[in-house]
Short mmCIF file of C-alpha atoms and ligand atoms in Angstrom, two decimals:
data_model
loop_
_atom_site.label_atom_id
_atom_site.label_comp_id
_atom_site.label_asym_id
_atom_site.label_seq_id
_atom_site.Cartn_x
_atom_site.Cartn_y
_atom_site.Cartn_z
CA MET A 1 0.64 34.85 -15.66
CA ALA A 2 3.67 33.47 -17.72
CA SER A 3 1.96 31.11 -20.28
CA PRO A 4 1.76 27.31 -19.28
CA VAL A 5 4.64 25.80 -20.48
CA GLU A 6 3.31 22.91 -22.84
CA VAL A 7 4.49 19.16 -21.38
CA LYS A 8 6.14 17.28 -24.29
CA LYS A 9 8.47 14.96 -22.23
CA ILE A 10 7.82 13.92 -18.84
CA CYS A 11 10.53 11.68 -16.76
CA CYS A 12 9.29 9.82 -13.49
CA ILE A 13 12.36 8.89 -10.87
CA GLY A 14 10.99 5.63 -9.22
CA ALA A 15 9.80 2.70 -11.10
CA GLY A 16 7.45 1.55 -8.17
CA TYR A 17 3.90 0.72 -7.19
CA VAL A 18 3.15 4.57 -7.42
CA GLY A 19 5.84 5.88 -10.39
CA GLY A 20 5.04 2.58 -12.47
CA PRO A 21 1.15 2.60 -13.02
CA THR A 22 0.73 6.42 -12.59
CA CYS A 23 3.23 7.13 -15.37
CA ALA A 24 2.09 4.07 -17.50
CA VAL A 25 -1.50 5.49 -17.43
CA ILE A 26 -0.50 8.99 -18.50
CA ALA A 27 1.90 7.50 -21.31
CA LEU A 28 -1.72 5.59 -22.48
CA LYS A 29 -4.21 8.78 -22.06
CA CYS A 30 -1.51 11.05 -23.69
CA PRO A 31 0.16 9.59 -26.72
CA HIS A 32 1.51 13.11 -27.62
CA ILE A 33 3.82 12.86 -24.40
CA GLN A 34 6.97 11.02 -24.20
CA VAL A 35 7.30 9.33 -20.84
CA THR A 36 10.16 7.81 -19.26
CA ILE A 37 10.39 6.09 -16.37
CA VAL A 38 13.75 5.52 -14.59
CA ASP A 39 15.01 3.36 -11.69
CA LEU A 40 18.61 2.89 -9.84
CA ASN A 41 17.58 -0.61 -9.76
CA GLN A 42 18.76 -2.33 -12.42
CA SER A 43 16.33 -5.41 -12.12
CA ARG A 44 13.08 -3.65 -11.83
CA ILE A 45 14.10 -1.82 -15.08
CA ASP A 46 14.41 -4.86 -16.59
CA ALA A 47 11.50 -6.36 -15.25
CA TRP A 48 9.27 -3.64 -17.03
CA ASN A 49 11.15 -3.97 -20.09
CA SER A 50 10.81 -7.74 -20.04
CA GLU A 51 9.70 -9.16 -23.39
CA ASP A 52 7.20 -11.66 -21.84
CA PHE A 53 5.99 -8.60 -19.83
CA SER A 54 6.50 -10.25 -16.39
CA LEU A 55 6.26 -6.97 -14.58
CA PRO A 56 7.84 -6.19 -11.08
CA ILE A 57 4.74 -5.54 -9.93
CA TYR A 58 1.62 -7.36 -10.04
CA GLU A 59 -1.60 -5.16 -10.70
CA PRO A 60 -4.57 -6.14 -12.49
CA GLY A 61 -4.92 -4.58 -16.31
CA LEU A 62 -1.26 -3.02 -15.89
CA ASP A 63 0.19 -5.26 -18.36
CA ASP A 64 -2.35 -4.35 -20.80
CA VAL A 65 -1.46 -0.53 -20.40
CA VAL A 66 2.34 -1.26 -20.58
CA LYS A 67 1.78 -3.72 -23.81
CA ALA A 68 -0.49 -0.66 -25.51
CA CYS A 69 2.39 2.07 -24.95
CA ARG A 70 6.07 0.76 -24.38
CA GLY A 71 8.21 1.62 -26.83
CA ARG A 72 6.04 4.08 -28.22
CA ASN A 73 5.62 6.78 -26.00
CA LEU A 74 6.67 4.95 -22.64
CA PHE A 75 10.22 3.74 -22.05
CA PHE A 76 11.87 2.31 -18.91
CA SER A 77 15.85 2.85 -18.20
CA THR A 78 18.42 3.35 -15.73
CA ASP A 79 19.62 6.19 -17.15
CA VAL A 80 18.23 8.67 -14.77
CA ASN A 81 20.47 11.65 -15.76
CA LYS A 82 19.25 11.28 -19.42
CA GLY A 83 15.40 11.31 -18.38
CA ILE A 84 15.65 14.09 -16.12
CA GLN A 85 17.73 16.09 -19.03
CA GLU A 86 15.25 15.67 -21.60
CA ALA A 87 11.91 16.18 -19.27
CA ASP A 88 9.66 19.17 -19.36
CA LEU A 89 8.33 17.43 -16.12
CA ILE A 90 9.88 15.28 -13.38
CA PHE A 91 7.55 13.37 -11.10
CA VAL A 92 9.40 12.09 -7.83
CA SER A 93 8.00 9.00 -7.06
CA VAL A 94 10.82 7.33 -4.87
CA ASN A 95 10.26 5.50 -1.52
CA THR A 96 10.03 7.48 1.69
CA PRO A 97 10.19 4.57 4.29
CA THR A 98 9.54 5.31 8.23
CA LYS A 99 13.24 6.29 9.58
CA LYS A 100 14.83 3.57 11.63
CA ASN A 101 17.44 5.76 12.99
CA GLY A 102 17.76 9.22 14.42
CA VAL A 103 15.70 12.07 15.21
CA GLY A 104 11.86 11.02 14.53
CA ALA A 105 12.73 7.46 14.19
CA GLY A 106 9.72 5.18 13.86
CA TYR A 107 7.44 7.88 13.07
CA ALA A 108 9.09 10.52 10.55
CA ALA A 109 9.56 9.53 7.13
CA ASP A 110 12.84 8.97 6.04
CA LEU A 111 13.45 12.15 3.37
CA ASN A 112 16.99 10.43 2.18
CA TYR A 113 15.81 8.96 -1.13
CA ILE A 114 13.94 12.23 -2.07
CA GLU A 115 16.55 14.20 -1.23
CA LEU A 116 19.05 12.58 -3.31
CA ALA A 117 16.84 12.59 -6.41
CA THR A 118 16.62 16.37 -5.98
CA ARG A 119 19.94 16.78 -5.88
CA GLN A 120 20.47 14.74 -8.67
CA ILE A 121 17.85 17.02 -10.34
CA ALA A 122 19.61 19.95 -9.63
CA ALA A 123 22.94 19.03 -10.65
CA VAL A 124 21.91 17.43 -14.06
CA ALA A 125 19.49 19.92 -15.28
CA THR A 126 20.57 21.96 -18.29
CA SER A 127 16.88 23.77 -18.42
CA SER A 128 14.10 24.58 -16.63
CA LYS A 129 11.58 21.91 -15.10
CA ILE A 130 8.90 21.61 -13.49
CA VAL A 131 9.22 19.18 -10.65
CA VAL A 132 6.42 17.27 -9.18
CA GLU A 133 6.36 15.64 -5.86
CA LYS A 134 4.11 12.31 -6.21
CA SER A 135 5.83 10.10 -3.09
CA THR A 136 3.42 10.70 -0.09
CA VAL A 137 5.45 13.14 2.06
CA PRO A 138 5.27 15.10 5.62
CA CYS A 139 3.93 18.71 5.06
CA ARG A 140 6.64 21.20 3.47
CA THR A 141 8.81 18.93 1.79
CA ALA A 142 8.13 20.75 -1.57
CA GLU A 143 9.94 23.58 0.62
CA SER A 144 13.01 21.46 1.28
CA MET A 145 13.42 20.35 -2.50
CA ARG A 146 12.70 24.24 -3.46
CA THR A 147 15.87 25.08 -1.40
CA ILE A 148 17.86 21.97 -2.51
CA LEU A 149 17.16 23.20 -6.15
CA GLU A 150 17.68 27.10 -6.04
CA ALA A 151 20.49 26.44 -4.01
CA ASN A 152 22.06 24.14 -6.58
CA SER A 153 20.79 25.18 -10.26
CA LYS A 154 22.61 26.77 -12.96
CA PRO A 155 21.78 30.27 -14.73
CA ASN A 156 18.40 30.11 -16.76
CA CYS A 157 17.48 27.05 -14.97
CA ARG A 158 14.18 27.67 -13.20
CA PHE A 159 12.58 24.91 -11.10
CA ASP A 160 8.83 24.87 -10.20
CA ILE A 161 7.94 22.87 -7.70
CA LEU A 162 4.39 21.10 -7.52
CA SER A 163 2.28 18.63 -5.19
CA ASN A 164 0.44 15.86 -6.75
CA PRO A 165 0.00 13.40 -4.54
CA GLU A 166 -1.12 9.66 -5.71
CA PHE A 167 -4.79 8.45 -4.26
CA LEU A 168 -4.67 4.72 -5.67
CA ALA A 169 -5.58 2.01 -4.18
CA GLU A 170 -3.14 -1.22 -4.94
CA GLY A 171 -5.10 -3.79 -6.71
CA THR A 172 -7.62 -1.21 -8.11
CA ALA A 173 -4.73 1.04 -9.11
CA ILE A 174 -5.33 0.99 -12.79
CA ASP A 175 -9.18 1.78 -12.48
CA ASP A 176 -8.59 4.27 -9.82
CA LEU A 177 -6.04 5.87 -12.47
CA PHE A 178 -8.59 5.79 -15.03
CA ASN A 179 -11.81 7.61 -13.37
CA PRO A 180 -9.84 9.37 -10.11
CA ASP A 181 -12.17 10.52 -7.69
CA ARG A 182 -9.98 13.76 -7.81
CA VAL A 183 -6.77 14.82 -8.79
CA LEU A 184 -4.85 17.16 -6.88
CA ILE A 185 -2.50 19.57 -7.51
CA GLY A 186 -1.02 22.05 -5.05
CA SER A 187 1.29 24.79 -6.14
CA LEU A 188 2.78 28.14 -4.54
CA GLN A 189 -0.20 30.88 -5.26
CA THR A 190 2.64 32.92 -7.17
CA PRO A 191 1.98 33.74 -11.03
CA GLU A 192 4.85 31.01 -11.86
CA GLY A 193 3.27 28.42 -9.51
CA ILE A 194 -0.18 29.03 -11.12
CA SER A 195 1.32 28.43 -14.36
CA ALA A 196 3.31 24.95 -13.61
CA CYS A 197 0.30 24.17 -12.01
CA ALA A 198 -1.89 24.85 -15.48
CA SER A 199 0.76 22.89 -17.26
CA LEU A 200 0.19 19.75 -14.95
CA THR A 201 -3.51 20.15 -15.13
CA ALA A 202 -3.47 20.42 -18.97
CA VAL A 203 -1.86 16.55 -18.97
CA TYR A 204 -4.42 15.32 -16.87
CA ALA A 205 -7.30 16.96 -18.54
CA ASN A 206 -6.27 14.36 -21.28
CA TRP A 207 -8.81 12.11 -19.72
CA VAL A 208 -9.85 13.54 -16.25
CA ALA A 209 -12.93 15.93 -16.13
CA LYS A 210 -12.00 19.50 -15.46
CA GLU A 211 -14.20 19.51 -12.38
CA ARG A 212 -12.47 16.73 -10.84
CA ILE A 213 -8.88 18.42 -10.69
CA LEU A 214 -8.48 20.40 -7.89
CA ASN A 215 -5.92 23.21 -7.68
CA VAL A 216 -4.99 24.15 -4.11
CA GLY A 217 -2.07 25.63 -2.04
CA LEU A 218 1.24 23.38 -1.98
CA TRP A 219 1.27 23.02 1.98
CA SER A 220 -2.62 21.94 1.62
CA SER A 221 -1.85 19.53 -0.91
CA GLU A 222 0.87 17.66 1.18
CA LEU A 223 -1.22 17.87 4.19
CA THR A 224 -4.66 16.40 2.34
CA LYS A 225 -2.68 13.05 1.36
CA LEU A 226 -2.11 12.30 5.04
CA ALA A 227 -5.26 13.46 6.17
CA ALA A 228 -7.19 11.19 3.49
CA ASN A 229 -4.90 8.44 4.70
CA ALA A 230 -5.39 8.87 8.28
CA MET A 231 -9.41 9.43 7.95
CA LEU A 232 -9.59 6.17 5.91
CA ALA A 233 -7.72 4.18 8.72
CA GLN A 234 -9.27 5.49 11.44
CA ARG A 235 -12.85 3.99 9.64
CA ILE A 236 -11.14 0.62 9.84
CA SER A 237 -9.73 1.04 13.59
CA SER A 238 -13.44 2.45 14.39
CA ILE A 239 -14.99 -0.88 12.79
CA ASN A 240 -12.50 -3.12 14.21
CA ALA A 241 -12.52 -1.69 17.68
CA LEU A 242 -16.51 -2.05 17.31
CA SER A 243 -15.59 -5.86 15.70
CA ALA A 244 -14.24 -6.41 19.38
CA ILE A 245 -17.40 -5.61 21.01
CA CYS A 246 -19.50 -7.61 18.91
CA GLU A 247 -17.65 -10.75 19.76
CA ALA A 248 -18.24 -10.19 23.46
CA THR A 249 -21.67 -9.48 22.76
CA GLY A 250 -22.72 -11.32 20.33
CA ALA A 251 -23.83 -8.30 17.72
CA ASN A 252 -22.52 -8.94 14.13
CA ILE A 253 -20.23 -6.61 12.77
CA ASP A 254 -21.00 -6.95 9.56
CA GLU A 255 -24.73 -5.89 10.20
CA VAL A 256 -23.53 -3.11 12.33
CA ALA A 257 -21.43 -1.68 9.30
CA HIS A 258 -24.26 -2.20 6.78
CA ALA A 259 -26.72 -0.40 9.20
CA VAL A 260 -24.42 2.17 9.94
CA GLY A 261 -23.06 2.74 6.12
CA TYR A 262 -26.71 3.38 5.30
CA ASP A 263 -26.31 6.72 7.04
CA SER A 264 -25.63 9.10 3.84
CA ARG A 265 -23.57 11.05 6.03
CA VAL A 266 -21.22 7.67 6.62
CA GLY A 267 -21.33 5.95 3.60
CA PRO A 268 -20.93 2.17 3.25
CA LYS A 269 -17.21 2.33 2.22
CA PHE A 270 -14.15 1.29 4.41
CA LEU A 271 -16.64 0.20 6.55
CA LYS A 272 -14.95 -3.86 6.58
CA ALA A 273 -13.75 -5.52 9.85
CA SER A 274 -10.59 -7.22 9.26
CA VAL A 275 -7.60 -8.70 10.82
CA GLY A 276 -6.09 -5.04 10.72
CA PHE A 277 -5.36 -2.58 8.03
CA GLY A 278 -1.69 -3.03 5.98
CA GLY A 279 -0.07 -1.48 2.94
CA SER A 280 2.74 1.18 2.90
CA CYS A 281 0.63 4.18 3.17
CA PHE A 282 -1.56 4.00 6.09
CA GLN A 283 0.71 3.53 9.12
CA LYS A 284 3.75 5.41 7.75
CA ASP A 285 1.39 8.74 7.07
CA ILE A 286 -0.42 8.60 10.10
CA LEU A 287 2.79 8.06 11.85
CA ASN A 288 3.79 11.00 9.86
CA LEU A 289 1.17 13.07 11.29
CA VAL A 290 1.82 12.00 14.90
CA TYR A 291 5.28 13.49 14.32
CA LEU A 292 4.62 16.44 12.78
CA SER A 293 1.54 17.04 15.58
CA GLU A 294 4.49 16.79 18.10
CA SER A 295 6.66 19.02 16.30
CA LEU A 296 3.57 21.33 16.38
CA HIS A 297 3.20 21.15 19.86
CA LEU A 298 -0.08 19.60 19.59
CA PRO A 299 0.35 15.92 21.94
CA GLU A 300 -3.64 15.66 22.52
CA VAL A 301 -3.76 15.96 18.22
CA ALA A 302 -0.46 13.45 18.17
CA ALA A 303 -2.04 10.97 20.66
CA TYR A 304 -5.64 10.97 18.83
CA TRP A 305 -4.31 9.72 15.61
CA ARG A 306 -1.50 7.28 17.51
CA GLN A 307 -4.89 5.67 18.59
CA VAL A 308 -5.87 4.58 15.12
CA VAL A 309 -2.26 2.78 14.77
CA GLU A 310 -2.74 1.23 18.14
CA MET A 311 -5.79 -0.27 17.50
CA ASN A 312 -5.14 -1.92 14.53
CA GLU A 313 -1.97 -3.80 16.56
CA TYR A 314 -4.39 -4.58 18.97
CA GLN A 315 -6.66 -6.00 16.29
CA LYS A 316 -3.90 -8.06 15.05
CA ASN A 317 -2.74 -9.46 18.12
CA ARG A 318 -6.12 -9.82 19.42
CA PHE A 319 -7.01 -12.19 16.42
CA SER A 320 -3.61 -14.00 16.84
CA LYS A 321 -5.00 -14.70 20.51
CA ARG A 322 -8.18 -16.00 19.60
CA VAL A 323 -6.62 -18.62 17.79
CA VAL A 324 -4.77 -19.47 20.25
CA ASP A 325 -7.96 -19.66 23.11
CA THR A 326 -10.03 -21.36 20.47
CA LEU A 327 -7.47 -24.50 20.01
CA PHE A 328 -7.40 -24.74 23.43
CA ASN A 329 -5.50 -22.44 24.81
CA THR A 330 -2.12 -24.37 22.95
CA ILE A 331 -1.03 -24.24 19.65
CA THR A 332 2.53 -25.92 20.40
CA GLY A 333 3.47 -28.18 17.35
CA LYS A 334 -0.07 -27.62 15.51
CA ARG A 335 0.24 -26.43 12.17
CA ILE A 336 -1.86 -23.91 11.24
CA ALA A 337 -2.30 -23.01 7.24
CA VAL A 338 -2.33 -19.33 6.70
CA LEU A 339 -4.27 -18.25 3.57
CA GLY A 340 -3.19 -14.96 2.10
CA PHE A 341 0.48 -13.19 2.70
CA ALA A 342 -0.29 -9.90 0.90
CA PHE A 343 -1.61 -6.85 2.75
CA LYS A 344 -4.96 -7.07 0.80
CA ALA A 345 -6.43 -9.15 -2.58
CA ASP A 346 -4.95 -8.66 -6.09
CA THR A 347 -1.54 -7.27 -5.10
CA GLY A 348 1.77 -9.08 -4.25
CA ASP A 349 2.43 -6.51 -2.13
CA THR A 350 3.67 -7.38 1.69
CA ARG A 351 4.31 -4.20 2.78
CA GLU A 352 2.90 -3.78 7.01
CA SER A 353 0.69 -6.65 6.02
CA ALA A 354 -1.05 -8.00 9.13
CA ALA A 355 -0.32 -11.94 7.90
CA ILE A 356 3.38 -11.17 9.00
CA THR A 357 2.04 -9.96 12.44
CA LEU A 358 0.17 -13.16 12.79
CA ILE A 359 2.74 -15.60 11.81
CA LYS A 360 5.42 -14.01 13.88
CA ASN A 361 3.04 -14.39 16.80
CA PHE A 362 2.26 -18.21 15.87
CA LEU A 363 5.82 -18.84 15.43
CA ASN A 364 6.22 -17.55 19.30
CA GLU A 365 3.69 -19.91 20.30
CA THR A 366 5.90 -22.79 18.58
CA ALA A 367 3.36 -23.82 16.30
CA TYR A 368 3.88 -24.88 12.46
CA VAL A 369 2.74 -22.40 9.88
CA ASN A 370 1.87 -23.37 6.04
CA VAL A 371 1.79 -20.13 4.30
CA TYR A 372 0.35 -19.91 0.71
CA ASP A 373 -0.62 -16.67 -1.46
CA PRO A 374 -1.26 -16.86 -5.01
CA LYS A 375 0.94 -13.92 -6.01
CA VAL A 376 3.74 -13.12 -3.34
CA PRO A 377 6.97 -14.52 -4.34
CA HIS A 378 8.40 -17.22 -1.81
CA GLU A 379 11.76 -14.68 -1.57
CA GLN A 380 9.77 -11.84 -0.22
CA ILE A 381 8.11 -14.13 2.49
CA TRP A 382 11.09 -15.21 3.84
CA GLN A 383 12.58 -11.99 3.86
CA ASP A 384 9.78 -10.36 5.70
CA LEU A 385 9.58 -13.16 8.37
CA GLN A 386 13.33 -12.38 8.92
CA GLU A 387 12.45 -8.76 9.20
CA ALA A 388 9.75 -9.42 11.62
CA ILE A 389 11.90 -11.76 13.68
CA PRO A 390 15.45 -10.57 13.57
CA ASN A 391 16.47 -12.72 16.65
CA LYS A 392 15.87 -16.33 14.90
CA PRO A 393 18.10 -16.81 12.40
CA LEU A 394 16.19 -17.96 8.79
CA GLU A 395 17.07 -21.97 8.93
CA THR A 396 15.20 -21.36 12.38
CA ILE A 397 11.90 -19.78 11.20
CA GLN A 398 12.34 -21.92 7.81
CA LYS A 399 12.05 -25.18 10.32
CA GLN A 400 8.47 -23.94 11.83
CA VAL A 401 7.56 -22.32 8.11
CA THR A 402 6.49 -24.34 4.90
CA LEU A 403 5.43 -22.13 2.11
CA SER A 404 3.15 -24.26 0.17
CA ALA A 405 1.94 -24.17 -3.58
CA SER A 406 -1.58 -24.17 -3.24
CA ALA A 407 -4.57 -23.25 -0.94
CA MET A 408 -5.28 -27.03 -0.74
CA ASP A 409 -1.78 -27.98 0.02
CA ALA A 410 -1.48 -25.45 2.89
CA CYS A 411 -4.51 -26.93 4.30
CA LEU A 412 -3.37 -30.66 4.50
CA ASN A 413 -2.84 -32.24 7.86
CA ALA A 414 -3.39 -28.52 9.45
CA GLU A 415 -5.69 -28.16 12.60
CA ALA A 416 -6.65 -24.41 11.79
CA VAL A 417 -7.10 -22.59 8.75
CA VAL A 418 -6.38 -18.65 9.14
CA ILE A 419 -7.94 -16.45 6.35
CA ALA A 420 -5.24 -13.20 6.41
CA THR A 421 -5.96 -12.06 2.78
CA GLU A 422 -9.42 -11.67 1.15
CA TRP A 423 -8.42 -13.36 -2.18
CA LYS A 424 -11.28 -14.78 -4.13
CA GLU A 425 -9.99 -18.12 -4.58
CA PHE A 426 -10.10 -18.36 -0.91
CA LYS A 427 -13.90 -18.10 -1.29
CA GLU A 428 -14.12 -20.65 -3.99
CA ILE A 429 -12.27 -23.34 -2.43
CA ASP A 430 -13.41 -26.65 -2.19
CA TRP A 431 -13.83 -26.46 1.62
CA GLN A 432 -15.60 -30.30 1.70
CA THR A 433 -12.18 -31.34 0.63
CA VAL A 434 -10.12 -29.31 2.69
CA TYR A 435 -12.09 -30.45 5.67
CA ASP A 436 -11.53 -34.29 4.45
CA SER A 437 -7.73 -33.40 4.47
CA MET A 438 -7.43 -32.07 7.78
CA LYS A 439 -7.13 -33.02 11.47
CA LYS A 440 -10.22 -32.79 13.43
CA PRO A 441 -11.95 -30.75 15.11
CA ALA A 442 -10.84 -28.51 12.06
CA PHE A 443 -11.18 -24.93 12.50
CA VAL A 444 -11.43 -21.53 10.21
CA PHE A 445 -10.28 -18.61 11.48
CA ASP A 446 -11.88 -15.81 8.96
CA GLY A 447 -9.78 -12.93 9.40
CA ARG A 448 -11.74 -11.06 6.79
CA LEU A 449 -15.30 -11.82 6.62
CA LEU A 450 -15.03 -13.75 3.27
CA VAL A 451 -16.15 -17.32 3.67
CA ASP A 452 -19.63 -18.39 4.53
CA ALA A 453 -19.69 -19.63 7.83
CA ASP A 454 -23.19 -21.05 8.04
CA ALA A 455 -22.00 -22.98 5.02
CA LEU A 456 -18.77 -24.52 6.69
CA ARG A 457 -20.01 -25.28 9.78
CA LYS A 458 -22.65 -27.62 8.14
CA ILE A 459 -19.55 -29.39 6.38
CA GLY A 460 -18.31 -29.56 10.28
CA PHE A 461 -15.88 -27.11 10.78
CA LYS A 462 -15.80 -24.56 13.99
CA VAL A 463 -15.63 -21.27 12.14
CA THR A 464 -14.55 -17.93 14.16
CA SER A 465 -15.01 -14.93 12.28
CA ILE A 466 -13.86 -11.11 13.12
CA GLY A 467 -16.95 -9.54 15.14
CA ARG A 468 -19.02 -12.55 15.36
CA GLY A 469 -19.23 -14.35 18.60
CA GLY A 470 -19.14 -18.38 18.94
CA VAL A 471 -17.31 -21.33 16.97
C1 LIG B 501 -4.35 3.64 0.43
C2 LIG B 501 -5.36 4.26 -0.20
O1 LIG B 501 -6.55 3.71 -0.24
C3 LIG B 501 -5.06 5.01 -1.12
O2 LIG B 501 -5.88 6.32 -1.46
C4 LIG B 501 -3.51 5.53 -1.02
O3 LIG B 501 -3.12 6.26 -2.19
C5 LIG B 501 -2.74 4.61 -0.62
O4 LIG B 501 -2.93 4.02 0.68
P1 LIG B 501 -3.62 1.11 -0.37
O5 LIG B 501 -3.02 0.91 0.93
O6 LIG B 501 -3.33 0.50 -1.36
O7 LIG B 501 -4.41 2.37 -0.65
O8 LIG B 501 -5.24 -0.05 -0.14
P2 LIG B 501 -6.57 -0.07 0.59
O9 LIG B 501 -7.47 -0.31 0.02
O10 LIG B 501 -6.88 1.60 0.89
O11 LIG B 501 -6.19 -0.98 1.96
C6 LIG B 501 -5.39 -0.42 2.95
C7 LIG B 501 -5.81 -1.44 3.81
O12 LIG B 501 -7.07 -1.86 4.94
C8 LIG B 501 -5.72 -3.39 3.47
O13 LIG B 501 -5.02 -3.87 4.48
C9 LIG B 501 -6.80 -3.50 3.38
O14 LIG B 501 -7.24 -4.66 3.60
C10 LIG B 501 -7.55 -2.78 4.57
N1 LIG B 501 -9.05 -2.63 4.64
C11 LIG B 501 -9.91 -1.67 3.59
C12 LIG B 501 -9.96 -3.24 5.55
O15 LIG B 501 -9.15 -3.75 6.37
N2 LIG B 501 -11.36 -2.57 5.46
C13 LIG B 501 -11.82 -1.78 4.72
O16 LIG B 501 -12.92 -1.52 4.76
C14 LIG B 501 -11.01 -1.32 3.70
P1 LIG B 502 6.39 3.18 -3.96
O1 LIG B 502 5.32 2.64 -3.19
O2 LIG B 502 6.20 4.87 -3.23
O3 LIG B 502 6.14 3.55 -5.30
P2 LIG B 502 8.67 1.53 -4.29
O4 LIG B 502 9.47 1.10 -3.16
O5 LIG B 502 7.84 0.70 -4.93
O6 LIG B 502 7.81 2.76 -3.35
O7 LIG B 502 9.63 2.38 -5.30
C1 LIG B 502 10.25 3.35 -5.00
C2 LIG B 502 11.35 3.59 -6.21
O8 LIG B 502 12.19 4.71 -6.29
C3 LIG B 502 12.53 1.77 -6.16
O9 LIG B 502 12.13 1.04 -7.29
C4 LIG B 502 13.54 2.70 -6.02
O10 LIG B 502 14.98 2.13 -6.54
C5 LIG B 502 13.65 3.88 -6.66
N1 LIG B 502 14.56 5.15 -6.36
C6 LIG B 502 14.74 5.69 -5.03
N2 LIG B 502 15.66 6.72 -5.15
C7 LIG B 502 16.16 6.79 -6.79
C8 LIG B 502 16.91 7.79 -7.27
N3 LIG B 502 17.47 8.51 -6.61
N4 LIG B 502 16.73 7.71 -8.39
C9 LIG B 502 15.82 6.63 -9.10
N5 LIG B 502 15.26 5.47 -8.31
C10 LIG B 502 15.27 5.99 -7.04
#
């Protein structure tokens, strides 16, 4: 085996939710390695470099990491070419959204950004590189990257491709990166591939125990990322399917989940019934898996995974319908406060957030909606609503939707409060004051099993919770 290259300079292409936190933590844990994170988006890079550390993404603990190493061995830049040229190892962390047009539209991943980044590496590299695919991608993307790099490389430039999928969850990214359950590195099982894998393993070994760093084949690594997300999402759809049975029978989903999770073979995590999962990964990765299964002529496998996404859509729509049904079958002209717009707590990310579907459904029923989220910027909310409701001009949407400065403001004069995101501050609201400020009867719809329903009922609220009968 060729002796592994010692990584001294890392470049990360893509300063988003994955590349930013991951490479900032690498810089923190490896002071001897220079880490440069590059992005085409000037305003994003400016925010990463901002003097007051108003970073472009909200992630608890991230600013402390960036404060500790920015300017020391962590740099943010729009000079993609320089970043590529200087590095021994390049992470590709660009976005891979679901395709909107053409073959596989609605299912397959759009690999345009990956391809452009790969072509750029091939065009500007003047020395050998280890290229690491970090974005979630369909199986065999590494093979396409290899073909592009080999077809375009200069003499004496070798490119070794690794797959190193990221398993961090937003909101707990820094903790997840500090103490990962595992780090997965996939490589070709050739001497060169194994050597490149050893180079990246040595980077992680600065803070991750060796037994948690798993070395596998390239394709296994790519498929594992899709499989892990599909299986996590499947647990949520399973518990959400059961929540519908609970509502119809009077059983309590929290009690069921708790008791089921006690079985050590099942385990307690990821069994929280909710208004539906969101985020940039679950739906996208399952649809990728569906597309892959169909391409491999495995329609039964495709249908199995597709159902996980369909159950999630059903859950969001079922919840909105329950709001309408409970409010005497009409919400026309009624004011509804939606608390939370992010897809989960402790993030400002709204991709595939259940709140978007809920609000869209409420607007369809010609209700007025007040929205409050502690972290999501207002422009983002308008952009998401406009995308979700393309047939209505933004000005029309803005006549029906008000963005509020606090949870209290959002609830003022509302007939119902809908909890869409499990922000801790919603648990700690002074619910008596909220009650006093609302129209009566005052309804609460808890899509996150967040509040103490009995305590709220004592105040006077009519409370509807996911996975429980009655108001
Ligand atoms: C997920 C994976 O957890 C992570 O390993 C991968 O790298 C990226 O995708 P993320 O989407 O950031 O991470 O958040 P996650 O905590 O998994 O939550 C996803 C969605 O499921 C959220 O909308 C969350 O509210 C919902 N959820 C989660 C539930 O409804 N119930 C649960 O029990 C857990
Ligand atoms: P993720 O959640 O996967 O990190 P994001 O959309 O948050 O996705 O981040 C991806 C980033 O990659 C974006 O900031 C985008 O500008 C950047 N990007 C995409 N293509 C390129 C490229 N060819 N060169 C540099 N940056 C890129």
